[in-house]
GROMACS .gro file of C-alpha atoms in nm:
model
  405
    1UNK     CA    1   0.000   0.000   0.000
    2UNK     CA    2   0.118   0.350  -0.078
    3UNK     CA    3   0.129   0.573   0.229
    4UNK     CA    4   0.101   0.946   0.172
    5UNK     CA    5   0.380   1.158   0.316
    6UNK     CA    6   0.332   1.337   0.647
    7UNK     CA    7   0.293   1.712   0.633
    8UNK     CA    8   0.295   2.015   0.856
    9UNK     CA    9   0.425   2.058   1.211
   10UNK     CA   10   0.220   1.760   1.334
   11UNK     CA   11   0.400   1.523   1.099
   12UNK     CA   12   0.743   1.663   1.179
   13UNK     CA   13   0.711   1.584   1.549
   14UNK     CA   14   0.483   1.281   1.524
   15UNK     CA   15   0.739   1.059   1.349
   16UNK     CA   16   0.917   1.006   1.684
   17UNK     CA   17   0.610   0.843   1.838
   18UNK     CA   18   0.420   0.672   1.557
   19UNK     CA   19   0.462   0.294   1.542
   20UNK     CA   20   0.309   0.051   1.294
   21UNK     CA   21   0.104  -0.175   1.523
   22UNK     CA   22   0.037  -0.418   1.237
   23UNK     CA   23   0.399  -0.540   1.267
   24UNK     CA   24   0.281  -0.766   1.548
   25UNK     CA   25   0.081  -0.971   1.298
   26UNK     CA   26   0.344  -0.989   1.023
   27UNK     CA   27   0.600  -1.228   1.167
   28UNK     CA   28   0.937  -1.076   1.079
   29UNK     CA   29   0.819  -0.849   0.798
   30UNK     CA   30   0.840  -0.473   0.834
   31UNK     CA   31   0.751  -0.157   0.644
   32UNK     CA   32   0.886   0.190   0.571
   33UNK     CA   33   0.662   0.486   0.649
   34UNK     CA   34   0.727   0.775   0.408
   35UNK     CA   35   0.777   1.093   0.610
   36UNK     CA   36   0.871   1.389   0.390
   37UNK     CA   37   1.021   1.457   0.049
   38UNK     CA   38   1.308   1.706   0.040
   39UNK     CA   39   1.322   1.892  -0.289
   40UNK     CA   40   1.507   2.193  -0.414
   41UNK     CA   41   1.396   2.375  -0.728
   42UNK     CA   42   1.759   2.390  -0.844
   43UNK     CA   43   1.813   2.019  -0.773
   44UNK     CA   44   1.540   1.889  -1.005
   45UNK     CA   45   1.762   1.864  -1.313
   46UNK     CA   46   2.027   1.658  -1.128
   47UNK     CA   47   2.062   1.313  -0.973
   48UNK     CA   48   2.108   1.277  -0.598
   49UNK     CA   49   2.466   1.143  -0.602
   50UNK     CA   50   2.522   1.119  -0.224
   51UNK     CA   51   2.313   1.139   0.096
   52UNK     CA   52   2.491   1.182   0.432
   53UNK     CA   53   2.359   1.256   0.782
   54UNK     CA   54   2.553   1.494   1.003
   55UNK     CA   55   2.733   1.298   1.279
   56UNK     CA   56   2.669   1.560   1.550
   57UNK     CA   57   2.339   1.728   1.454
   58UNK     CA   58   2.095   1.436   1.418
   59UNK     CA   59   1.835   1.632   1.224
   60UNK     CA   60   2.076   1.758   0.955
   61UNK     CA   61   2.169   1.581   0.632
   62UNK     CA   62   2.336   1.673   0.304
   63UNK     CA   63   2.243   1.578  -0.051
   64UNK     CA   64   2.492   1.603  -0.338
   65UNK     CA   65   2.358   1.682  -0.684
   66UNK     CA   66   2.531   1.593  -1.011
   67UNK     CA   67   2.487   1.361  -1.307
   68UNK     CA   68   2.617   1.008  -1.370
   69UNK     CA   69   2.575   1.064  -1.747
   70UNK     CA   70   2.898   1.198  -1.895
   71UNK     CA   71   2.700   1.354  -2.182
   72UNK     CA   72   2.491   1.561  -1.941
   73UNK     CA   73   2.762   1.728  -1.735
   74UNK     CA   74   2.697   2.083  -1.624
   75UNK     CA   75   2.704   2.251  -1.286
   76UNK     CA   76   2.632   2.090  -0.947
   77UNK     CA   77   2.469   2.157  -0.616
   78UNK     CA   78   2.504   2.074  -0.245
   79UNK     CA   79   2.189   2.107  -0.032
   80UNK     CA   80   2.193   2.086   0.349
   81UNK     CA   81   1.851   2.000   0.494
   82UNK     CA   82   1.700   1.978   0.841
   83UNK     CA   83   1.435   1.720   0.933
   84UNK     CA   84   1.258   2.012   1.104
   85UNK     CA   85   1.206   2.195   0.774
   86UNK     CA   86   1.143   1.983   0.464
   87UNK     CA   87   1.026   2.286   0.264
   88UNK     CA   88   1.364   2.450   0.199
   89UNK     CA   89   1.733   2.363   0.235
   90UNK     CA   90   1.913   2.533   0.525
   91UNK     CA   91   2.222   2.587   0.305
   92UNK     CA   92   2.272   2.565  -0.071
   93UNK     CA   93   2.602   2.570  -0.259
   94UNK     CA   94   2.612   2.592  -0.638
   95UNK     CA   95   2.924   2.447  -0.800
   96UNK     CA   96   3.093   2.472  -1.138
   97UNK     CA   97   3.109   2.093  -1.178
   98UNK     CA   98   2.869   1.814  -1.081
   99UNK     CA   99   2.900   1.703  -0.717
  100UNK     CA  100   2.954   1.324  -0.698
  101UNK     CA  101   3.038   1.270  -0.329
  102UNK     CA  102   3.048   1.439   0.010
  103UNK     CA  103   3.125   1.370   0.375
  104UNK     CA  104   3.073   1.561   0.702
  105UNK     CA  105   3.371   1.579   0.935
  106UNK     CA  106   3.298   1.354   1.239
  107UNK     CA  107   3.414   1.614   1.497
  108UNK     CA  108   3.374   1.944   1.311
  109UNK     CA  109   3.017   1.911   1.180
  110UNK     CA  110   3.034   2.240   0.990
  111UNK     CA  111   3.306   2.108   0.752
  112UNK     CA  112   3.202   1.917   0.439
  113UNK     CA  113   3.447   1.748   0.201
  114UNK     CA  114   3.316   1.734  -0.157
  115UNK     CA  115   3.427   1.544  -0.469
  116UNK     CA  116   3.344   1.670  -0.819
  117UNK     CA  117   3.292   1.516  -1.162
  118UNK     CA  118   3.586   1.716  -1.303
  119UNK     CA  119   3.827   1.554  -1.054
  120UNK     CA  120   3.852   1.841  -0.805
  121UNK     CA  121   3.791   1.805  -0.432
  122UNK     CA  122   3.692   2.087  -0.198
  123UNK     CA  123   3.600   2.167   0.160
  124UNK     CA  124   3.304   2.389   0.247
  125UNK     CA  125   3.264   2.558   0.585
  126UNK     CA  126   2.898   2.607   0.684
  127UNK     CA  127   3.003   2.883   0.924
  128UNK     CA  128   3.129   3.101   0.640
  129UNK     CA  129   2.856   3.299   0.466
  130UNK     CA  130   2.986   3.241   0.116
  131UNK     CA  131   2.912   3.014  -0.178
  132UNK     CA  132   3.284   2.951  -0.231
  133UNK     CA  133   3.468   2.655  -0.080
  134UNK     CA  134   3.718   2.724   0.199
  135UNK     CA  135   3.965   2.490   0.020
  136UNK     CA  136   3.977   2.347  -0.332
  137UNK     CA  137   4.232   2.130  -0.512
  138UNK     CA  138   4.415   2.247  -0.822
  139UNK     CA  139   4.623   2.085  -1.096
  140UNK     CA  140   4.928   2.204  -0.905
  141UNK     CA  141   4.820   2.024  -0.585
  142UNK     CA  142   4.755   1.696  -0.767
  143UNK     CA  143   4.387   1.721  -0.866
  144UNK     CA  144   4.230   1.398  -0.996
  145UNK     CA  145   4.181   1.376  -1.372
  146UNK     CA  146   3.849   1.185  -1.352
  147UNK     CA  147   3.533   1.194  -1.135
  148UNK     CA  148   3.577   1.165  -0.758
  149UNK     CA  149   3.329   0.895  -0.651
  150UNK     CA  150   3.386   0.911  -0.276
  151UNK     CA  151   3.550   1.128  -0.011
  152UNK     CA  152   3.607   1.028   0.351
  153UNK     CA  153   3.745   1.227   0.646
  154UNK     CA  154   4.028   1.068   0.846
  155UNK     CA  155   4.166   1.129   1.194
  156UNK     CA  156   4.413   1.419   1.209
  157UNK     CA  157   4.760   1.328   1.086
  158UNK     CA  158   5.082   1.329   1.292
  159UNK     CA  159   5.112   1.705   1.244
  160UNK     CA  160   4.752   1.741   1.369
  161UNK     CA  161   4.636   1.854   1.024
  162UNK     CA  162   4.279   1.788   0.913
  163UNK     CA  163   4.277   1.547   0.619
  164UNK     CA  164   4.047   1.336   0.404
  165UNK     CA  165   4.083   1.066   0.136
  166UNK     CA  166   3.935   1.059  -0.214
  167UNK     CA  167   3.894   0.787  -0.479
  168UNK     CA  168   3.858   0.850  -0.850
  169UNK     CA  169   3.821   0.677  -1.187
  170UNK     CA  170   4.181   0.784  -1.252
  171UNK     CA  171   4.292   0.490  -1.033
  172UNK     CA  172   4.428   0.695  -0.744
  173UNK     CA  173   4.339   0.699  -0.375
  174UNK     CA  174   4.465   1.036  -0.252
  175UNK     CA  175   4.503   1.195   0.091
  176UNK     CA  176   4.427   1.568   0.109
  177UNK     CA  177   4.568   1.771   0.400
  178UNK     CA  178   4.428   2.113   0.493
  179UNK     CA  179   4.744   2.317   0.532
  180UNK     CA  180   4.706   2.692   0.595
  181UNK     CA  181   4.473   2.798   0.315
  182UNK     CA  182   4.532   2.520   0.063
  183UNK     CA  183   4.480   2.147   0.004
  184UNK     CA  184   4.792   1.935  -0.043
  185UNK     CA  185   4.743   1.597  -0.208
  186UNK     CA  186   4.949   1.278  -0.164
  187UNK     CA  187   4.868   0.956  -0.349
  188UNK     CA  188   4.821   0.672  -0.099
  189UNK     CA  189   4.771   0.389  -0.347
  190UNK     CA  190   4.748   0.339  -0.722
  191UNK     CA  191   4.481   0.083  -0.814
  192UNK     CA  192   4.650  -0.129  -1.076
  193UNK     CA  193   4.473  -0.373  -1.307
  194UNK     CA  194   4.565  -0.728  -1.222
  195UNK     CA  195   4.650  -1.028  -1.437
  196UNK     CA  196   4.442  -1.330  -1.335
  197UNK     CA  197   4.747  -1.541  -1.258
  198UNK     CA  198   4.922  -1.312  -1.010
  199UNK     CA  199   4.707  -1.168  -0.735
  200UNK     CA  200   4.967  -0.954  -0.561
  201UNK     CA  201   5.147  -0.809  -0.859
  202UNK     CA  202   5.129  -0.431  -0.856
  203UNK     CA  203   5.392  -0.319  -1.105
  204UNK     CA  204   5.365  -0.218  -1.468
  205UNK     CA  205   4.987  -0.257  -1.494
  206UNK     CA  206   4.735  -0.006  -1.625
  207UNK     CA  207   4.539   0.172  -1.353
  208UNK     CA  208   4.190   0.043  -1.274
  209UNK     CA  209   3.894   0.275  -1.221
  210UNK     CA  210   3.827   0.316  -0.849
  211UNK     CA  211   3.457   0.347  -0.767
  212UNK     CA  212   3.426   0.333  -0.385
  213UNK     CA  213   3.616   0.270  -0.063
  214UNK     CA  214   3.570   0.231   0.311
  215UNK     CA  215   3.800   0.248   0.612
  216UNK     CA  216   3.809  -0.007   0.892
  217UNK     CA  217   3.634   0.106   1.210
  218UNK     CA  218   3.918   0.008   1.447
  219UNK     CA  219   4.229  -0.084   1.244
  220UNK     CA  220   4.338   0.259   1.125
  221UNK     CA  221   4.559   0.155   0.830
  222UNK     CA  222   4.313  -0.094   0.674
  223UNK     CA  223   4.075  -0.002   0.393
  224UNK     CA  224   3.880  -0.157   0.106
  225UNK     CA  225   3.864  -0.035  -0.254
  226UNK     CA  226   3.597  -0.128  -0.510
  227UNK     CA  227   3.661  -0.104  -0.885
  228UNK     CA  228   3.470  -0.072  -1.210
  229UNK     CA  229   3.584  -0.420  -1.317
  230UNK     CA  230   3.415  -0.578  -1.012
  231UNK     CA  231   3.717  -0.650  -0.791
  232UNK     CA  232   3.756  -0.543  -0.428
  233UNK     CA  233   4.108  -0.482  -0.298
  234UNK     CA  234   4.205  -0.490   0.068
  235UNK     CA  235   4.469  -0.219   0.113
  236UNK     CA  236   4.697  -0.069   0.374
  237UNK     CA  237   4.784   0.299   0.406
  238UNK     CA  238   5.143   0.181   0.461
  239UNK     CA  239   5.186  -0.005   0.127
  240UNK     CA  240   5.130   0.199  -0.185
  241UNK     CA  241   5.252  -0.057  -0.437
  242UNK     CA  242   5.056  -0.370  -0.352
  243UNK     CA  243   4.727  -0.498  -0.213
  244UNK     CA  244   4.695  -0.708   0.101
  245UNK     CA  245   4.431  -0.917  -0.075
  246UNK     CA  246   4.199  -0.912  -0.375
  247UNK     CA  247   3.844  -1.048  -0.392
  248UNK     CA  248   3.688  -1.141  -0.728
  249UNK     CA  249   3.372  -0.991  -0.591
  250UNK     CA  250   3.137  -0.895  -0.875
  251UNK     CA  251   3.088  -0.929  -1.252
  252UNK     CA  252   3.027  -0.555  -1.298
  253UNK     CA  253   3.115  -0.227  -1.125
  254UNK     CA  254   3.123  -0.222  -0.744
  255UNK     CA  255   2.911   0.072  -0.625
  256UNK     CA  256   2.971   0.048  -0.248
  257UNK     CA  257   3.186  -0.137   0.006
  258UNK     CA  258   3.107  -0.094   0.378
  259UNK     CA  259   3.272  -0.235   0.687
  260UNK     CA  260   3.024  -0.354   0.949
  261UNK     CA  261   2.975  -0.106   1.236
  262UNK     CA  262   3.022  -0.378   1.501
  263UNK     CA  263   3.200  -0.690   1.376
  264UNK     CA  264   3.563  -0.619   1.277
  265UNK     CA  265   3.591  -0.890   1.008
  266UNK     CA  266   3.268  -0.829   0.817
  267UNK     CA  267   3.198  -0.605   0.520
  268UNK     CA  268   2.925  -0.570   0.257
  269UNK     CA  269   2.948  -0.487  -0.112
  270UNK     CA  270   2.696  -0.410  -0.387
  271UNK     CA  271   2.717  -0.389  -0.762
  272UNK     CA  272   2.559  -0.318  -1.098
  273UNK     CA  273   2.543  -0.700  -1.131
  274UNK     CA  274   2.224  -0.692  -0.913
  275UNK     CA  275   2.387  -0.845  -0.606
  276UNK     CA  276   2.467  -0.757  -0.246
  277UNK     CA  277   2.737  -0.974  -0.087
  278UNK     CA  278   2.839  -1.010   0.278
  279UNK     CA  279   3.204  -1.102   0.343
  280UNK     CA  280   3.440  -1.211   0.617
  281UNK     CA  281   3.760  -1.037   0.505
  282UNK     CA  282   3.970  -1.344   0.594
  283UNK     CA  283   3.791  -1.551   0.329
  284UNK     CA  284   3.795  -1.522  -0.050
  285UNK     CA  285   3.430  -1.622  -0.100
  286UNK     CA  286   3.127  -1.428   0.027
  287UNK     CA  287   2.930  -1.556   0.326
  288UNK     CA  288   2.598  -1.442   0.179
  289UNK     CA  289   2.489  -1.339  -0.172
  290UNK     CA  290   2.155  -1.171  -0.241
  291UNK     CA  291   2.021  -1.114  -0.594
  292UNK     CA  292   1.797  -0.805  -0.580
  293UNK     CA  293   1.682  -0.823  -0.944
  294UNK     CA  294   1.815  -0.481  -1.044
  295UNK     CA  295   2.136  -0.280  -1.027
  296UNK     CA  296   2.221  -0.203  -0.660
  297UNK     CA  297   2.334   0.156  -0.612
  298UNK     CA  298   2.418   0.147  -0.242
  299UNK     CA  299   2.438  -0.082   0.060
  300UNK     CA  300   2.465   0.052   0.418
  301UNK     CA  301   2.486  -0.120   0.758
  302UNK     CA  302   2.253   0.008   1.028
  303UNK     CA  303   2.407   0.193   1.326
  304UNK     CA  304   2.199  -0.007   1.578
  305UNK     CA  305   2.243  -0.372   1.476
  306UNK     CA  306   2.531  -0.579   1.334
  307UNK     CA  307   2.292  -0.786   1.122
  308UNK     CA  308   2.069  -0.514   0.972
  309UNK     CA  309   2.154  -0.346   0.642
  310UNK     CA  310   1.971  -0.158   0.370
  311UNK     CA  311   2.019  -0.151  -0.006
  312UNK     CA  312   1.866   0.055  -0.289
  313UNK     CA  313   1.804  -0.050  -0.648
  314UNK     CA  314   1.748   0.099  -0.994
  315UNK     CA  315   1.384  -0.017  -0.992
  316UNK     CA  316   1.303   0.240  -0.720
  317UNK     CA  317   1.304   0.003  -0.422
  318UNK     CA  318   1.457  -0.004  -0.074
  319UNK     CA  319   1.546  -0.346   0.069
  320UNK     CA  320   1.599  -0.389   0.446
  321UNK     CA  321   1.759  -0.713   0.569
  322UNK     CA  322   1.813  -0.850   0.919
  323UNK     CA  323   2.032  -1.160   0.888
  324UNK     CA  324   1.957  -1.266   1.245
  325UNK     CA  325   1.584  -1.282   1.161
  326UNK     CA  326   1.591  -1.403   0.801
  327UNK     CA  327   1.904  -1.522   0.619
  328UNK     CA  328   1.763  -1.547   0.266
  329UNK     CA  329   1.504  -1.272   0.214
  330UNK     CA  330   1.465  -0.904   0.304
  331UNK     CA  331   1.226  -0.817   0.588
  332UNK     CA  332   1.110  -0.526   0.376
  333UNK     CA  333   1.118  -0.462   0.001
  334UNK     CA  334   0.932  -0.144  -0.081
  335UNK     CA  335   0.903   0.099  -0.371
  336UNK     CA  336   0.973   0.452  -0.246
  337UNK     CA  337   0.949   0.658  -0.567
  338UNK     CA  338   0.654   0.862  -0.692
  339UNK     CA  339   0.715   0.810  -1.064
  340UNK     CA  340   0.795   0.495  -1.259
  341UNK     CA  341   1.147   0.447  -1.399
  342UNK     CA  342   1.297   0.646  -1.110
  343UNK     CA  343   1.621   0.497  -0.979
  344UNK     CA  344   1.710   0.511  -0.610
  345UNK     CA  345   2.084   0.582  -0.593
  346UNK     CA  346   2.178   0.626  -0.228
  347UNK     CA  347   2.076   0.547   0.128
  348UNK     CA  348   2.175   0.672   0.475
  349UNK     CA  349   2.071   0.565   0.826
  350UNK     CA  350   2.017   0.831   1.090
  351UNK     CA  351   2.240   0.768   1.394
  352UNK     CA  352   1.974   0.861   1.650
  353UNK     CA  353   1.624   0.822   1.505
  354UNK     CA  354   1.482   0.509   1.332
  355UNK     CA  355   1.491   0.693   1.001
  356UNK     CA  356   1.659   0.646   0.665
  357UNK     CA  357   1.709   0.903   0.389
  358UNK     CA  358   1.725   0.798   0.024
  359UNK     CA  359   1.818   0.992  -0.289
  360UNK     CA  360   1.692   0.928  -0.642
  361UNK     CA  361   1.796   1.012  -0.998
  362UNK     CA  362   1.545   1.299  -1.020
  363UNK     CA  363   1.728   1.495  -0.751
  364UNK     CA  364   1.481   1.414  -0.473
  365UNK     CA  365   1.557   1.298  -0.122
  366UNK     CA  366   1.296   1.117   0.089
  367UNK     CA  367   1.296   1.027   0.457
  368UNK     CA  368   1.127   0.710   0.578
  369UNK     CA  369   1.067   0.560   0.924
  370UNK     CA  370   1.158   0.197   0.994
  371UNK     CA  371   0.871   0.001   1.148
  372UNK     CA  372   0.938  -0.192   1.475
  373UNK     CA  373   1.018  -0.525   1.305
  374UNK     CA  374   1.309  -0.361   1.122
  375UNK     CA  375   1.482  -0.263   1.449
  376UNK     CA  376   1.405  -0.545   1.690
  377UNK     CA  377   1.733  -0.522   1.884
  378UNK     CA  378   1.650  -0.168   1.989
  379UNK     CA  379   1.282  -0.232   2.051
  380UNK     CA  380   1.346  -0.542   2.264
  381UNK     CA  381   1.626  -0.363   2.453
  382UNK     CA  382   1.872  -0.646   2.381
  383UNK     CA  383   2.113  -0.400   2.227
  384UNK     CA  384   2.478  -0.398   2.334
  385UNK     CA  385   2.794  -0.398   2.128
  386UNK     CA  386   2.891  -0.742   2.265
  387UNK     CA  387   2.549  -0.887   2.177
  388UNK     CA  388   2.570  -0.750   1.825
  389UNK     CA  389   2.917  -0.895   1.764
  390UNK     CA  390   2.803  -1.232   1.906
  391UNK     CA  391   2.496  -1.232   1.678
  392UNK     CA  392   2.710  -1.185   1.368
  393UNK     CA  393   2.973  -1.435   1.485
  394UNK     CA  394   2.702  -1.699   1.528
  395UNK     CA  395   2.586  -1.635   1.170
  396UNK     CA  396   2.939  -1.663   1.033
  397UNK     CA  397   2.989  -1.995   1.209
  398UNK     CA  398   2.668  -2.129   1.056
  399UNK     CA  399   2.764  -2.052   0.697
  400UNK     CA  400   3.142  -2.097   0.710
  401UNK     CA  401   3.294  -2.406   0.557
  402UNK     CA  402   3.643  -2.524   0.662
  403UNK     CA  403   3.756  -2.546   0.298
  404UNK     CA  404   3.638  -2.204   0.184
  405UNK     CA  405   3.944  -2.000   0.277
   0.00000   0.00000   0.00000
């Protein structure tokens, strides 16, 4: 059933209290209640290319606007919204190139790192009343030559400088340090194409197109890189010339890799090949594979449970899984778009409220509330970090085979 979106002040406050009582009669199945659409008049001609909640201000999230079609490149847009005011963005930044990625700083919530289609990266400061970025890369500082698909803030470096990483189709993972009034770039790793017969060779190969990356939650040097050819590389910040491991993960481009928020060995990946896969990084084969029937633009682990994740697909649907409840099917598979042939590109979980935000290829963002069955650990008050790790460990033991390493 299609549920109309909430409106007015009543809806904005009511989302905290409303619960779908029918969940009690549905076994494990759950639903998503559409709350509000977030639209900007300027954003209508773009795709939503990234959706990120602010780590400090729970009600704030950012939407990047650009185009994935290289024939339709023009300008771009960053919109910062508040859940308290769906009608208008709180901040809007127009850009010369399409915005393909963004990330809020985890401790300085007013700083946003941005990656552009033309290969530039920039940092915007919400405290400064200007449309211009506080920092932007240049050809001199080592600007990427291809689109920047993801940016990710890191802990301050040894000199206590703010810094973030970027990944681009040009095959480089680059660290950008904010020094005085400029960005200084250093390549951390070059993603080289690999011959099938030599997994760890890293010399003399053409560079592969990097599409996504993610950094381990507790092991600072460890990160994963996804590529357009479907491989995932496990990398170290300390080794620029070789990979720690390579997974033949997908048949087509990898659109997202995400370390689990609780279990240190587990990560998820999704791809244009219609699949989401769950991995133990010590093993070369996935623990779980889910065919979602359409290209999967994003996969994200929930912040409240080790076994819950969401994925979005080109057919306009959101899929919510809880592996501890159901190992083979989603608990919820729901269309969240108003018009047919609308692709959902990106998904983000709110850290505090049981809400997700999704972005589509018409430039819209939508917030939806997870019904009780989609967040049982929180509802049943069984939540603790130890419990969550134990839940995932039990799952891994069930599916692991001694010969699969």
